[in-house]
Coordinates of C-alpha atoms and ligand atoms in Angstrom, one line a residue:
X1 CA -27.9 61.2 -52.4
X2 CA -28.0 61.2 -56.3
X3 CA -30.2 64.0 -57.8
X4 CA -32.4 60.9 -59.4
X5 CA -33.0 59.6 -56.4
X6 CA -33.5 63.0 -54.0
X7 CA -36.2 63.7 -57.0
X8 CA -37.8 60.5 -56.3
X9 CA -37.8 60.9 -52.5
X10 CA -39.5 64.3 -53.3
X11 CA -42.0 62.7 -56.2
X12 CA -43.0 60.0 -52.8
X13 CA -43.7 62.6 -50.5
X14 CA -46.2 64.0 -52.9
X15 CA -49.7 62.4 -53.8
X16 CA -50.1 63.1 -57.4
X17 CA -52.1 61.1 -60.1
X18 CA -50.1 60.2 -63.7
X19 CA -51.4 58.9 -66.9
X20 CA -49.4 56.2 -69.1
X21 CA -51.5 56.3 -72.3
X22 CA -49.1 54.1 -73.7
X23 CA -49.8 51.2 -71.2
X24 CA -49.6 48.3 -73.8
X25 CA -45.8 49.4 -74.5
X26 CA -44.1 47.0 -72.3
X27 CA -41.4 49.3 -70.8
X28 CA -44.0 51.6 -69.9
X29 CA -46.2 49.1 -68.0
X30 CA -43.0 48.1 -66.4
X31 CA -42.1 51.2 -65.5
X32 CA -45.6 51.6 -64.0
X33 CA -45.1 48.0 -61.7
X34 CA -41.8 50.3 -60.1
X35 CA -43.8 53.1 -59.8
X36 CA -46.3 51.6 -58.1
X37 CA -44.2 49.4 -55.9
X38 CA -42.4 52.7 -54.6
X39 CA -45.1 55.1 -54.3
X40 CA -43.6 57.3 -56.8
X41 CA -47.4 58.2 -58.2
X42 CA -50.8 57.5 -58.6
X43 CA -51.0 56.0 -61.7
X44 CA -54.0 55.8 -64.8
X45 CA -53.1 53.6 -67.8
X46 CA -54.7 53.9 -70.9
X47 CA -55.7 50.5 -72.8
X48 CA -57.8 46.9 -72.8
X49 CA -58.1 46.1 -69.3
X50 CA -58.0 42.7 -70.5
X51 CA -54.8 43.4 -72.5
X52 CA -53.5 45.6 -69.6
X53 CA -54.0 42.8 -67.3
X54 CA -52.7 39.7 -69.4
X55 CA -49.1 41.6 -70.4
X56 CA -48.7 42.4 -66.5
X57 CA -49.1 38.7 -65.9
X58 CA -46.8 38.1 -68.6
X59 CA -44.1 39.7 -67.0
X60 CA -44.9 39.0 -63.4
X61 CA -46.1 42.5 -62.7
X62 CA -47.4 42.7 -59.4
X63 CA -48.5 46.0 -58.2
X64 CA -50.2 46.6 -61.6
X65 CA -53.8 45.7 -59.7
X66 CA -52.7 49.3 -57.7
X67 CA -53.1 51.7 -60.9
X68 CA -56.6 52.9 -62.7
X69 CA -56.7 51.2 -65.8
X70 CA -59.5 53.0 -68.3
X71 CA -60.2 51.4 -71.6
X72 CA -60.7 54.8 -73.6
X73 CA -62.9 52.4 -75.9
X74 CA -65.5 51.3 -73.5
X75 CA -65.1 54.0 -70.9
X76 CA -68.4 55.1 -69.1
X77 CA -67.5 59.1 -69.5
X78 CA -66.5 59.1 -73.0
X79 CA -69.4 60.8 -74.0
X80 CA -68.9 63.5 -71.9
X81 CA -64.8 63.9 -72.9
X82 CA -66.0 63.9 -76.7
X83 CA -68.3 67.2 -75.7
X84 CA -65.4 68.9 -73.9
X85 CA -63.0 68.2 -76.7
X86 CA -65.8 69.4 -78.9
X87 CA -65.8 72.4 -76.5
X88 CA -62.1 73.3 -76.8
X89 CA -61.8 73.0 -80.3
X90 CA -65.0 73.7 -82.1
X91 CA -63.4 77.3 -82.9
X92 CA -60.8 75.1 -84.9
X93 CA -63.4 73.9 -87.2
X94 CA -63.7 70.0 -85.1
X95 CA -66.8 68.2 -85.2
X96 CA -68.6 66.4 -83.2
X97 CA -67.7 63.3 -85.3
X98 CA -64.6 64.2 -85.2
X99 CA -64.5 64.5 -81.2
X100 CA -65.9 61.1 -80.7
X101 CA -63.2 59.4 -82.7
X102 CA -60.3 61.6 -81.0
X103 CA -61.6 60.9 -77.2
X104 CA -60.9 56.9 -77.9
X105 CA -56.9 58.0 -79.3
X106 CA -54.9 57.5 -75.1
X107 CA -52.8 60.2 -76.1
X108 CA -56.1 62.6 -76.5
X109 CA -58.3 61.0 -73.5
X110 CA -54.7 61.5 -71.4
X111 CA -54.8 65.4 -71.5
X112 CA -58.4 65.6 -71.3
X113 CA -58.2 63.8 -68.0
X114 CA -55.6 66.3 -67.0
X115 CA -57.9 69.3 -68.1
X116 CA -60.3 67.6 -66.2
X117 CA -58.4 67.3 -63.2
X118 CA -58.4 63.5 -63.2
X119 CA -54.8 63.2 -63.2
X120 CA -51.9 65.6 -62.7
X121 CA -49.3 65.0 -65.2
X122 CA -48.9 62.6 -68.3
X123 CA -45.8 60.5 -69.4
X124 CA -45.8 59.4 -73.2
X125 CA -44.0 58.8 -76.0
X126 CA -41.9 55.6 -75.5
X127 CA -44.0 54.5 -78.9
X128 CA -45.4 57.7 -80.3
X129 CA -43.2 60.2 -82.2
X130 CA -42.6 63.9 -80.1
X131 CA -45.2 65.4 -82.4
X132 CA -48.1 62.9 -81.8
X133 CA -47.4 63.4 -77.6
X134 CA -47.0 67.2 -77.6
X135 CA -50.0 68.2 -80.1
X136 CA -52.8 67.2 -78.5
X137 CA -51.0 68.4 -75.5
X138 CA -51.0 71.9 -77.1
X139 CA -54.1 72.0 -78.1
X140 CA -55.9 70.6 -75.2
X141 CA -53.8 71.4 -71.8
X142 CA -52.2 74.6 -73.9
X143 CA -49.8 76.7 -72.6
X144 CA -48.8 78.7 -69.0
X145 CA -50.6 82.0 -68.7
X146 CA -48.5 84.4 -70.4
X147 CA -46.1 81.6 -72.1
X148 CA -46.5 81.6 -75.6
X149 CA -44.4 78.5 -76.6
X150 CA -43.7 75.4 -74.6
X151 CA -39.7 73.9 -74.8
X152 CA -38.0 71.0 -74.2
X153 CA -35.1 71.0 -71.4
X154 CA -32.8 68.1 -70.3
X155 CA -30.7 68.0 -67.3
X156 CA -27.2 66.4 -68.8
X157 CA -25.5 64.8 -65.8
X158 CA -21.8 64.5 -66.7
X159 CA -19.0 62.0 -65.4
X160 CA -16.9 65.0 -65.0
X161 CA -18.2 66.9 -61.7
X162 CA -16.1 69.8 -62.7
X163 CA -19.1 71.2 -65.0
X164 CA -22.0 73.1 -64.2
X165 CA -23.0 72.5 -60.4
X166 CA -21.8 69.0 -59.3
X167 CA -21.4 68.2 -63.0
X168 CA -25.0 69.1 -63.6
X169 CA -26.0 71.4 -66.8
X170 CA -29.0 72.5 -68.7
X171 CA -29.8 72.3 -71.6
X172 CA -32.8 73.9 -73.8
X173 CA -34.3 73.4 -76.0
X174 CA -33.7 70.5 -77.1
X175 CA -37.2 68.9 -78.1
X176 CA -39.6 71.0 -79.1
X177 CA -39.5 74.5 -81.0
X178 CA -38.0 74.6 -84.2
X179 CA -36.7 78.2 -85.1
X180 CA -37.7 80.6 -82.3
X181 CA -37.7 84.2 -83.0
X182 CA -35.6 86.5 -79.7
X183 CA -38.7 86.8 -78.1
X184 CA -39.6 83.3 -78.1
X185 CA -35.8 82.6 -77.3
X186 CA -35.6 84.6 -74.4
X187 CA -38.9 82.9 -72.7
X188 CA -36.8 80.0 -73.0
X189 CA -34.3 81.0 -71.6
X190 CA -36.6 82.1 -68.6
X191 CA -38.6 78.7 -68.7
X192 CA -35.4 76.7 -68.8
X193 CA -34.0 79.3 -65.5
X194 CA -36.9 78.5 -63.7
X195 CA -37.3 74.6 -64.2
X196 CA -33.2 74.9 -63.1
X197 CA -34.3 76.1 -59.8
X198 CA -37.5 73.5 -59.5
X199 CA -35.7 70.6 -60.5
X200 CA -32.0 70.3 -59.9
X201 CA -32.4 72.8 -56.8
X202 CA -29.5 75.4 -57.9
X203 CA -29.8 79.0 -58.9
X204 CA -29.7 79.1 -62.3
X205 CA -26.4 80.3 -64.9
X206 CA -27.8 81.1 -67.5
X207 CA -25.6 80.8 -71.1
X208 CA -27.1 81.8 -74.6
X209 CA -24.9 80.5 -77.1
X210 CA -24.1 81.3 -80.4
X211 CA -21.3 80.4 -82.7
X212 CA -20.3 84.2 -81.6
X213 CA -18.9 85.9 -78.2
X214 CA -20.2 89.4 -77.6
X215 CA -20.1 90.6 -81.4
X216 CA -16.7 88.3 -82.7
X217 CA -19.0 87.8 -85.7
X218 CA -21.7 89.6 -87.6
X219 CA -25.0 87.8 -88.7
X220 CA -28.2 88.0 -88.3
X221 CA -28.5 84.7 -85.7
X222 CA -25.8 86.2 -84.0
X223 CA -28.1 89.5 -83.5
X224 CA -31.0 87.2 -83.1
X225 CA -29.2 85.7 -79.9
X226 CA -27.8 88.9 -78.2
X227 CA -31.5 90.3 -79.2
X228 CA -33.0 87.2 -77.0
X229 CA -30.2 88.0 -73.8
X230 CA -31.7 91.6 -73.7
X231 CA -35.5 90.6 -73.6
X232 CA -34.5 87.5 -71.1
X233 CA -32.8 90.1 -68.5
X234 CA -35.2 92.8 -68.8
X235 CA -38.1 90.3 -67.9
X236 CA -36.0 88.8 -65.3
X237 CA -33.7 91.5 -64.1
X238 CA -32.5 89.2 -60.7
X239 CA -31.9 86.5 -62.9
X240 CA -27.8 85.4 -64.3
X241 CA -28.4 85.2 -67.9
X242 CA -25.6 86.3 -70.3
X243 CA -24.8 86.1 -74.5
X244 CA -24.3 85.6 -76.7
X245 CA -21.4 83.5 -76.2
X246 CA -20.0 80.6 -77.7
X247 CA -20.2 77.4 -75.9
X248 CA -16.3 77.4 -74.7
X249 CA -16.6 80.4 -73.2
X250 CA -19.3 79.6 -71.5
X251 CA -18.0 76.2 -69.8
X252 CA -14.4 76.5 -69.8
X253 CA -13.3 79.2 -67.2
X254 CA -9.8 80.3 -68.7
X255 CA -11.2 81.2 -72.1
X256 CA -14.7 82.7 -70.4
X257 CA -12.1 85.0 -68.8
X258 CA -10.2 86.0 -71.7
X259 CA -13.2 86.4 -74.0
X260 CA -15.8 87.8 -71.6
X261 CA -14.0 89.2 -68.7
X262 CA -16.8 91.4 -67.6
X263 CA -19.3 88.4 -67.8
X264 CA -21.1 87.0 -64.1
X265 CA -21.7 83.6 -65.5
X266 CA -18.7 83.0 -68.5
X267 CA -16.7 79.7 -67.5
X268 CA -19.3 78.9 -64.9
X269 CA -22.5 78.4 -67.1
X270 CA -24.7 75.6 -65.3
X271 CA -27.6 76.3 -68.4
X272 CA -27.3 76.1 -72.3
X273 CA -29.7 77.8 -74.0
X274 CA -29.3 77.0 -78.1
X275 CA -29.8 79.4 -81.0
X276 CA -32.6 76.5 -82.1
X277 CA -33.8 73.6 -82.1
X278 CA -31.4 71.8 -84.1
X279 CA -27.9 73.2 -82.1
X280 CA -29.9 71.8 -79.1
X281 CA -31.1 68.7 -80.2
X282 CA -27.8 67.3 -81.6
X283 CA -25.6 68.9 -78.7
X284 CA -27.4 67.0 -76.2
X285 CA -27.1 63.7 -78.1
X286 CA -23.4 64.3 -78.9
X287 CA -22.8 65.3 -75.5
X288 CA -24.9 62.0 -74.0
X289 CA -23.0 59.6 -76.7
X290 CA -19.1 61.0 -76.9
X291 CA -19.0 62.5 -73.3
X292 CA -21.0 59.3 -72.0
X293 CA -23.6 61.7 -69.7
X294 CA -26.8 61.1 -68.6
X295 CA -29.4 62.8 -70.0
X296 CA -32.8 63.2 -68.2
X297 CA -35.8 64.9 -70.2
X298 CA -36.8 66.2 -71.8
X299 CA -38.7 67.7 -69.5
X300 CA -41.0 70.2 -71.0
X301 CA -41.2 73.6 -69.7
X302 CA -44.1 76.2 -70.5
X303 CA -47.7 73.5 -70.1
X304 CA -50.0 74.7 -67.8
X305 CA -49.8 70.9 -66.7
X306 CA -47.0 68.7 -66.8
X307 CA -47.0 67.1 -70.0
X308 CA -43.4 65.3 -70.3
X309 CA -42.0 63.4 -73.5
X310 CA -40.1 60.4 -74.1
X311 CA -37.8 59.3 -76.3
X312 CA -38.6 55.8 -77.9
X313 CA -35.3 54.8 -77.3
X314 CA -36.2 55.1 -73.6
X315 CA -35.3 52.3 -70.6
X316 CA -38.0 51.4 -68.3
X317 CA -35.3 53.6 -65.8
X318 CA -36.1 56.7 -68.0
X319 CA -39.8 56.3 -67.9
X320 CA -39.7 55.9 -63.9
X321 CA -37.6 58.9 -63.3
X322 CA -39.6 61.0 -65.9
X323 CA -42.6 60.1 -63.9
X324 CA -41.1 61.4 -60.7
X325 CA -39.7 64.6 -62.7
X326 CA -43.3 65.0 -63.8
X327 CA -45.0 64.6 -60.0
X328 CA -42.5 67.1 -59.1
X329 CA -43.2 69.8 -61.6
X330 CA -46.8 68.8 -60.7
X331 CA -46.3 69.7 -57.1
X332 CA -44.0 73.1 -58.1
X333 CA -47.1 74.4 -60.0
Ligands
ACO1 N1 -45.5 75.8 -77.8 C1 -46.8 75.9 -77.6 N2 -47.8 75.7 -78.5 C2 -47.3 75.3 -79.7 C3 -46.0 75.1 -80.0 C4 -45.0 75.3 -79.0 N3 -43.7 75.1 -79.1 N4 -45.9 74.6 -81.3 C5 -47.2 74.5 -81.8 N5 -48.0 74.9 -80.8 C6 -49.5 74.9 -80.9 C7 -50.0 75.9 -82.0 O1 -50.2 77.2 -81.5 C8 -51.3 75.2 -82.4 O2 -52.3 75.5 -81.4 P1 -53.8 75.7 -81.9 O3 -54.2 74.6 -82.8 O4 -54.6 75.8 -80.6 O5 -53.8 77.0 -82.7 C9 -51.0 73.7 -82.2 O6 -49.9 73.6 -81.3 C10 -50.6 73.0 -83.5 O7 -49.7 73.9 -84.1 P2 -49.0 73.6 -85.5 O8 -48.2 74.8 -85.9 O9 -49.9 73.0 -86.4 O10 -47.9 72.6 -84.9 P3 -47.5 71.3 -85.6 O11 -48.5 70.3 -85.2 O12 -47.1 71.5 -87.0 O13 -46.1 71.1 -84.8 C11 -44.8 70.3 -83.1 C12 -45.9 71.2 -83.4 C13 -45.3 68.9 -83.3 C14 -44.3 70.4 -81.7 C15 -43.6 70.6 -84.1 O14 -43.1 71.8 -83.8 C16 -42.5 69.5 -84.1 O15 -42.7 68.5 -84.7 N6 -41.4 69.9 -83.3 C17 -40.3 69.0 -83.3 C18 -40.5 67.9 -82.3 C19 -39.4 66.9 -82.5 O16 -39.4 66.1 -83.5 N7 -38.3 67.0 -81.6 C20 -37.2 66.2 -81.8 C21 -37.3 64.8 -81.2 S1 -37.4 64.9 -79.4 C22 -36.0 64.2 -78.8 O17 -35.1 63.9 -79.5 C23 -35.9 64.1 -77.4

């Protein structure tokens, strides 16, 4: 069995509630149809009823009748969502004005009704830039105890089965954090470990790349990422993370050999953790367009509740597996 589909299997077996605040997006109300036809989730869409109802009809949507659908609008609780956003972010200087306004915005009302326990997880982002999804995300759902930034991982599946495990790698992050200091590179480096081990079902290899292998050159990102492998191992001492290293010597097994003969994990990395946000953002794109691999995610790591991303490139396939992605993280918590 594919790892799609063995995470589906696992996302059915679990009874856990989504919300699709973007339920007027086409791809995402189809995406909720398969969902619902396969028992994948529970699902709450955000939007018109009215509107909900006529694009299902549109496109001969037939298990759409199955999900919640709440107009944030006209919804009977807004009221009391505005006074809990007012709650969680008076301190931040928001009104109540303000609250009112935000509770009708899906992408708000959706991590309010996780905070409230109304739903599990949330899927966006197939017509909302990353930044819209994740910050009310931040500021409403926040972060893990003891996480202090949240990261964006995707699990590149590669023609080649010789990478990784099975041809499965990691790589983080990808999505979210711009320029993270060692400390906050090394909790991604954790985070990115751990969702490993929840969501592909292999112990984790951990790689922290650089454009460096153990001091071939001097700079301060260099020190920055052999900085981040101390902190990661000393909070995780049972856990295979090595760096810095450069990305060839962490996937290729000859040169991991020749360059880092002492290394556990050199030539046999199954996770990438990147210097920043911009190694890891275009290396998983370059990877997905030259090396033709499929690339699942991101799935974020670090949210106290599963609060997963798309991109708006996205087919109705990616929403549906990031849904089951998201019930499993849901049921890992
Ligand atoms: N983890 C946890 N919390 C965070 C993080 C983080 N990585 N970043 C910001 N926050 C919190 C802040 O602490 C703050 O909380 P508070 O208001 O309770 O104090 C809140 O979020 C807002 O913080 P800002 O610093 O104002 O964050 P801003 O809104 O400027 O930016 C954002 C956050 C949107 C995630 C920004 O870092 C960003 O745009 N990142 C890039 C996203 C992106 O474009 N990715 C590439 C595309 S994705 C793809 O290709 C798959």
């Amino acid at each position: 069995m594919s790892l799609l589909d063995s995470i589906k299997k696992k996302a059915i077996a679990q009874d856990k509630t989504i919300v699709l605040p973007e339920a007027l997006e086409e791809r995402t109300l189809k995406a909720a149809d398969i969902i619902l036809k396969e028992g994948i989730a529970r699902i709450v869409l955000l939007g018109s009823k009215a509107a909900v109802k006529d694009l299902a009809g549109k496109h001969g949507l037939e298990h759409i009748d199955k999900a919640r659908i709440i107009d944030p609008v006209d919804f009977e609780e807004k009221d009391a969502y505005a006074d809990m956003l007012y709650g969680l972010r008076k301190h931040k200087g928001l009104t109540k004005d303000d609250a009112r306004k935000l509770v009708e915005d899906p992408l708000y009302l959706a991590t309010l009704l996780i905070k409230n326990g109304a739903a599990d997880g949330e899927v966006a982002g197939a017509m909302n830039a990353t930044g819209d999804v994740l910050r009310p995300a931040f500021q409403v759902v926040k972060t893990l105890p003891g996480i202090s930034v949240v990261s964006g991982a995707f699990i590149m599946i590669m023609k080649e089965k010789h990478w990784g495990d099975d041809g499965i790698v990691v790589f983080a992050d990808c999505a979210v954090h711009p320029d993270p200091d060692a400390n906050e590179l090394a909790e991604i480096a954790v985070m990115t470990a751990k969702t490993t081990r929840a969501i592909v079902g292999v112990e984790p290899r951990v790689a922290m790349l650089s454009f460096s292998t153990r001091g071939s050159a001097k700079h301060p990102m260099v020190d920055k990422v052999a900085e981040a492998t101390k902190i990661a191992r000393e909070k995780e001492p049972g856990m295979l993370i090595d760096g810095e290293m450069q990305a060839d010597t962490a996937l290729v097994e000859a040169i991991g050999k020749k360059k880092a003969p002492d290394s556990d994990i050199a030539g046999k990395a199954n996770v990438l953790v990147f210097p920043s946000l911009e190694s890891g953002n275009i290396g998983y794109k370059l990877v997905q367009r030259l090396a033709g691999a499929e690339a699942v995610g991101p799935v974020l790591q670090g949210m106290a509740a599963p609060i997963n991303d798309l991109s708006r490139g996205c087919s109705v396939d990616d929403i549906v597996n990031l849904v089951a992605i998201t019930v499993n993280q849901a049921a890992g918590k």
